[in-house]
Coordinates of C-alpha atoms and ligand atoms in Angstrom, one line a residue:
M1 CA 110.1 71.9 100.3
F2 CA 110.2 75.2 98.7
R3 CA 109.1 75.1 94.9
I4 CA 110.6 77.9 93.0
G5 CA 111.6 78.0 89.3
V6 CA 111.5 79.8 86.0
H7 CA 110.1 79.5 82.6
V8 CA 112.6 77.5 80.6
S9 CA 113.2 77.3 76.9
I10 CA 112.7 74.0 74.9
S11 CA 114.8 75.4 72.1
N12 CA 117.4 72.6 72.6
G13 CA 114.8 70.0 73.2
F14 CA 112.5 68.8 76.1
A15 CA 115.2 66.8 77.9
E16 CA 117.6 69.7 77.8
A17 CA 115.2 72.1 79.2
I18 CA 115.3 70.0 82.6
K19 CA 119.0 70.4 82.5
L20 CA 118.7 74.1 81.9
A21 CA 116.1 74.2 84.8
K22 CA 118.5 72.4 87.3
N23 CA 121.6 74.7 86.1
I24 CA 119.4 77.8 87.2
G25 CA 118.6 76.3 90.5
C26 CA 114.9 75.5 89.9
T27 CA 112.9 73.2 91.9
C28 CA 109.8 73.4 89.7
A29 CA 109.5 74.7 86.1
Q30 CA 107.2 75.7 83.2
I31 CA 107.8 75.3 79.6
F32 CA 106.0 75.6 76.2
S33 CA 105.3 72.6 74.1
H34 CA 106.2 74.2 71.0
S35 CA 106.8 77.7 69.5
P36 CA 104.2 79.8 71.3
R37 CA 103.7 82.4 68.3
S38 CA 103.1 79.3 65.9
W39 CA 100.0 77.1 65.4
S40 CA 102.3 74.0 64.2
F41 CA 103.5 71.6 66.7
T42 CA 106.7 69.8 66.2
Q43 CA 106.3 66.0 66.3
V44 CA 108.2 64.7 69.4
E45 CA 110.2 61.6 69.0
K46 CA 109.3 58.7 71.5
K47 CA 112.7 58.5 72.4
E48 CA 113.1 62.1 73.3
A49 CA 109.9 61.9 75.4
E50 CA 111.3 58.8 77.1
T51 CA 114.5 60.7 77.8
F52 CA 112.4 63.7 79.2
K53 CA 110.2 61.4 81.3
K54 CA 113.3 59.8 82.8
R55 CA 115.1 62.6 83.6
Y56 CA 112.1 64.2 85.2
L57 CA 111.4 61.1 87.5
K58 CA 115.1 61.5 88.5
E59 CA 115.3 65.5 89.0
N60 CA 113.7 67.0 92.2
I61 CA 112.1 69.8 89.8
K62 CA 108.4 69.3 90.1
P63 CA 106.1 70.0 88.8
I64 CA 107.0 71.1 85.4
V65 CA 104.1 72.4 84.0
V66 CA 103.0 73.4 80.2
H67 CA 102.2 77.0 79.3
E68 CA 99.8 77.0 76.2
S69 CA 100.7 79.0 73.3
Y70 CA 99.8 82.9 72.8
L71 CA 97.7 82.4 69.8
T72 CA 94.9 80.1 71.3
N73 CA 91.5 81.8 72.3
L74 CA 88.6 79.8 73.5
A75 CA 86.4 82.8 73.7
T76 CA 87.0 83.9 70.0
P77 CA 84.3 85.1 67.8
K78 CA 86.1 84.4 64.8
Q79 CA 85.2 80.9 63.6
E80 CA 88.6 80.2 61.9
V81 CA 90.7 81.0 65.0
Y82 CA 88.2 79.1 67.1
K83 CA 88.8 75.8 65.0
K84 CA 92.4 76.4 65.4
T85 CA 92.3 76.8 69.0
M86 CA 90.4 73.5 69.6
D87 CA 92.7 71.8 67.4
A88 CA 95.7 73.2 69.2
M89 CA 94.1 72.4 72.7
K90 CA 94.0 68.8 71.7
K91 CA 97.5 68.8 70.8
E92 CA 98.4 70.5 73.8
I93 CA 96.9 68.1 75.9
N94 CA 98.6 65.4 74.0
M95 CA 101.9 66.9 74.5
V96 CA 101.4 67.0 78.2
A97 CA 100.4 63.5 78.6
L98 CA 103.1 62.3 76.1
L99 CA 105.9 64.2 78.4
G100 CA 104.3 62.5 81.5
L101 CA 103.3 65.8 82.8
K102 CA 99.9 66.6 84.5
Y103 CA 99.2 70.5 84.3
L104 CA 98.4 72.8 81.2
V105 CA 98.3 76.6 82.1
I106 CA 95.7 78.3 79.9
H107 CA 94.6 82.0 79.6
P108 CA 90.8 81.8 79.6
G109 CA 90.3 83.7 76.6
A110 CA 89.3 87.2 75.1
H111 CA 85.9 87.9 73.8
L112 CA 87.1 90.7 71.1
G113 CA 83.9 92.5 71.7
A114 CA 81.3 89.6 71.6
G115 CA 80.6 90.4 75.1
E116 CA 81.7 88.8 78.6
K117 CA 78.8 86.7 79.3
K118 CA 78.9 85.1 75.7
G119 CA 82.8 84.6 76.0
L120 CA 82.6 82.9 79.4
N121 CA 79.9 80.6 78.1
Q122 CA 81.8 79.7 74.9
I123 CA 85.0 78.7 77.2
I124 CA 82.7 76.5 79.2
D125 CA 81.2 75.0 76.2
S126 CA 84.7 74.6 74.9
L127 CA 86.3 72.7 78.1
N128 CA 83.0 70.5 78.2
Q129 CA 84.0 69.6 74.5
L130 CA 87.6 68.8 75.6
S131 CA 86.8 67.0 79.0
D132 CA 86.7 63.4 77.4
I133 CA 90.4 63.8 76.1
I134 CA 91.5 65.9 79.2
N135 CA 90.2 63.1 81.5
K136 CA 91.6 60.5 79.4
K137 CA 94.9 61.8 79.3
R138 CA 94.7 62.7 83.0
V139 CA 95.8 66.3 82.2
E140 CA 94.7 69.0 84.7
V141 CA 93.8 72.4 82.9
L142 CA 94.7 75.3 85.2
L143 CA 92.9 78.6 84.4
E144 CA 95.3 81.7 84.8
T145 CA 94.2 85.0 86.4
T146 CA 94.3 87.6 84.0
A147 CA 95.1 91.6 84.2
G148 CA 91.8 92.4 82.2
S149 CA 93.7 94.1 79.5
G150 CA 91.5 94.4 76.4
T151 CA 88.7 92.0 76.2
N152 CA 90.4 89.2 78.3
L153 CA 88.3 87.3 80.6
G154 CA 89.4 85.9 84.0
Y155 CA 90.3 89.1 85.7
N156 CA 88.2 88.6 88.6
F157 CA 87.7 85.4 90.7
E158 CA 84.0 85.3 90.0
Q159 CA 84.8 84.8 86.4
L160 CA 86.9 81.8 87.1
A161 CA 84.4 80.4 89.6
Y162 CA 81.7 80.8 87.0
I163 CA 83.6 78.7 84.6
I164 CA 84.6 76.3 87.1
D165 CA 81.2 75.8 88.4
N166 CA 79.8 75.0 84.9
T167 CA 82.3 72.6 83.4
D168 CA 82.5 69.0 84.7
L169 CA 86.3 69.1 84.9
P170 CA 88.4 69.3 88.0
L171 CA 89.8 72.7 87.1
G172 CA 92.7 74.3 88.9
V173 CA 93.9 77.9 89.0
T174 CA 97.3 79.7 88.3
F175 CA 97.3 82.7 90.3
D176 CA 99.7 85.2 88.5
T177 CA 100.7 88.0 91.2
C178 CA 101.2 90.6 88.4
H179 CA 97.7 90.1 86.6
V180 CA 96.1 89.9 89.8
Y181 CA 97.4 93.3 91.1
A182 CA 96.9 94.8 87.9
A183 CA 93.3 93.8 87.8
G184 CA 92.8 95.7 91.0
Y185 CA 93.3 93.4 93.8
N186 CA 95.8 95.1 96.3
I187 CA 98.1 92.0 97.3
A188 CA 100.9 94.6 98.0
T189 CA 99.4 95.4 101.6
Q190 CA 99.1 93.0 104.3
K191 CA 95.4 93.8 104.8
G192 CA 94.8 93.8 100.9
L193 CA 96.6 90.3 100.6
E194 CA 94.4 88.7 103.4
E195 CA 91.4 90.1 101.7
T196 CA 92.3 88.9 98.3
L197 CA 92.9 85.5 99.5
E198 CA 89.8 85.4 101.3
E199 CA 87.8 86.5 98.3
F200 CA 89.7 83.9 96.2
N201 CA 88.9 81.2 98.8
N202 CA 85.2 82.2 98.7
A203 CA 85.0 82.3 94.9
V204 CA 87.2 79.5 93.8
G205 CA 88.4 77.8 96.7
L206 CA 92.2 77.8 97.9
K207 CA 92.4 74.0 97.1
R208 CA 92.0 74.9 93.5
L209 CA 95.2 77.0 93.6
K210 CA 98.0 74.9 92.0
L211 CA 100.3 77.3 90.7
I212 CA 101.6 81.0 91.2
H213 CA 103.2 83.0 88.6
L214 CA 105.4 85.2 90.6
N215 CA 106.0 88.5 88.7
D216 CA 106.0 92.0 90.1
S217 CA 104.0 94.4 88.2
L218 CA 105.0 97.6 86.3
G219 CA 101.5 98.9 86.0
E220 CA 99.6 100.4 89.1
L221 CA 97.0 98.8 91.0
G222 CA 93.9 98.2 88.7
S223 CA 95.9 99.6 85.6
K224 CA 94.9 96.4 83.7
L225 CA 98.3 96.5 82.3
D226 CA 100.0 93.1 81.7
R227 CA 103.5 94.1 82.1
H228 CA 105.9 91.9 84.4
E229 CA 108.6 93.4 86.3
H230 CA 111.6 91.9 88.5
I231 CA 110.7 90.7 92.0
G232 CA 110.6 93.7 94.1
M233 CA 111.2 96.2 91.6
G234 CA 107.7 97.0 90.6
E235 CA 104.3 97.9 92.3
I236 CA 104.2 95.1 94.7
G237 CA 107.5 95.6 96.1
V238 CA 110.1 93.6 98.3
D239 CA 107.4 93.8 101.2
G240 CA 104.6 92.9 99.4
F241 CA 106.6 89.7 98.1
R242 CA 107.8 88.9 101.8
R243 CA 104.5 88.3 102.5
I244 CA 103.2 86.5 99.6
I245 CA 106.0 84.1 99.5
N246 CA 105.8 83.3 103.0
H247 CA 101.8 83.4 103.5
E248 CA 100.7 80.1 104.8
S249 CA 98.1 79.7 102.1
L250 CA 100.7 80.1 99.3
R251 CA 103.9 79.1 100.5
N252 CA 103.3 75.4 99.6
V253 CA 102.3 76.2 96.1
P254 CA 104.7 75.9 93.4
M255 CA 105.9 79.4 92.3
I256 CA 107.1 80.1 88.6
L257 CA 108.8 83.4 87.7
E258 CA 108.0 85.1 84.3
T259 CA 110.2 88.0 84.9
P260 CA 111.5 90.1 82.1
F261 CA 114.8 89.2 80.1
D262 CA 116.9 92.4 80.5
E263 CA 120.3 93.6 81.9
R264 CA 119.0 94.3 85.2
R265 CA 118.6 90.9 86.4
T266 CA 118.8 87.1 85.3
D267 CA 116.7 84.6 86.3
I268 CA 119.2 83.2 88.7
E269 CA 119.3 86.3 90.5
N270 CA 115.5 86.6 90.8
I271 CA 115.7 83.3 92.2
A272 CA 118.1 84.4 94.6
V273 CA 115.9 87.4 95.7
V274 CA 112.9 85.2 96.1
K275 CA 115.0 82.8 98.3
S276 CA 116.4 85.6 100.6
L277 CA 112.9 86.6 101.3
R278 CA 111.6 83.0 102.2
E279 CA 111.5 82.5 106.0
D280 CA 111.5 78.9 107.2
Ligands
MN301 MN1 100.2 83.1 81.2
MN302 MN1 101.5 84.3 83.9
ZN303 ZN1 101.3 88.4 82.0

């Protein structure tokens, strides 16, 4: 079954987020566990978690994945931020488990000038420190591919492979089409898509690909610009997405839209566009 969904708001509670996803026509979805621009987590009542879990089992919207907040940075050289990040990671992992979910999507981190190698090694060290709680809670962390803006790490598959190969966790990967394209992988052409997936498979392994963030890219190939565009309206384009959505290595991977909120198109319309490109 085709798993396509959007990022839905939890502003009316977790259980309501599932209703929202259902109304939009999602067959999978993404949420934040709390306000993504805040370090503080709201305590979830046991009853609400139970309602969420019940609804999650009932509805055919799977998986629902949790995306970490915007503030965390496992590669930061700033001690204060690092401490808060590790604390927030533990809380995120607990929230994922509390809601009966499995996947936590994280951005690897930004080294802020400390150097790529140092940043990557700190990410590895952090994930190894968290491995006990991650395993105990049966959570699977998905590293997201990044556009490589600023000092963000994870903009090439070798960096993701380096992290994966040096942690003892069964890490997965989220493939963000906007980020990958902006990072310089030309997934807009047939040849480029094949080469990119081959490179991904050689470095990371397609079996680790658990989620796709389906976003068109406002920025050009290699621009490192992390600006999402509506499906088909950006540099990847309609033909690019037709190939991505139907590719045999990708078509069974859940796809989440993180397209803009503006007057040009709604989430419902973006899902309709994606479905119109899907071939049986
Ligand atoms: Mn992300
Ligand atoms: Mn993304
Ligand atoms: Zn992005």
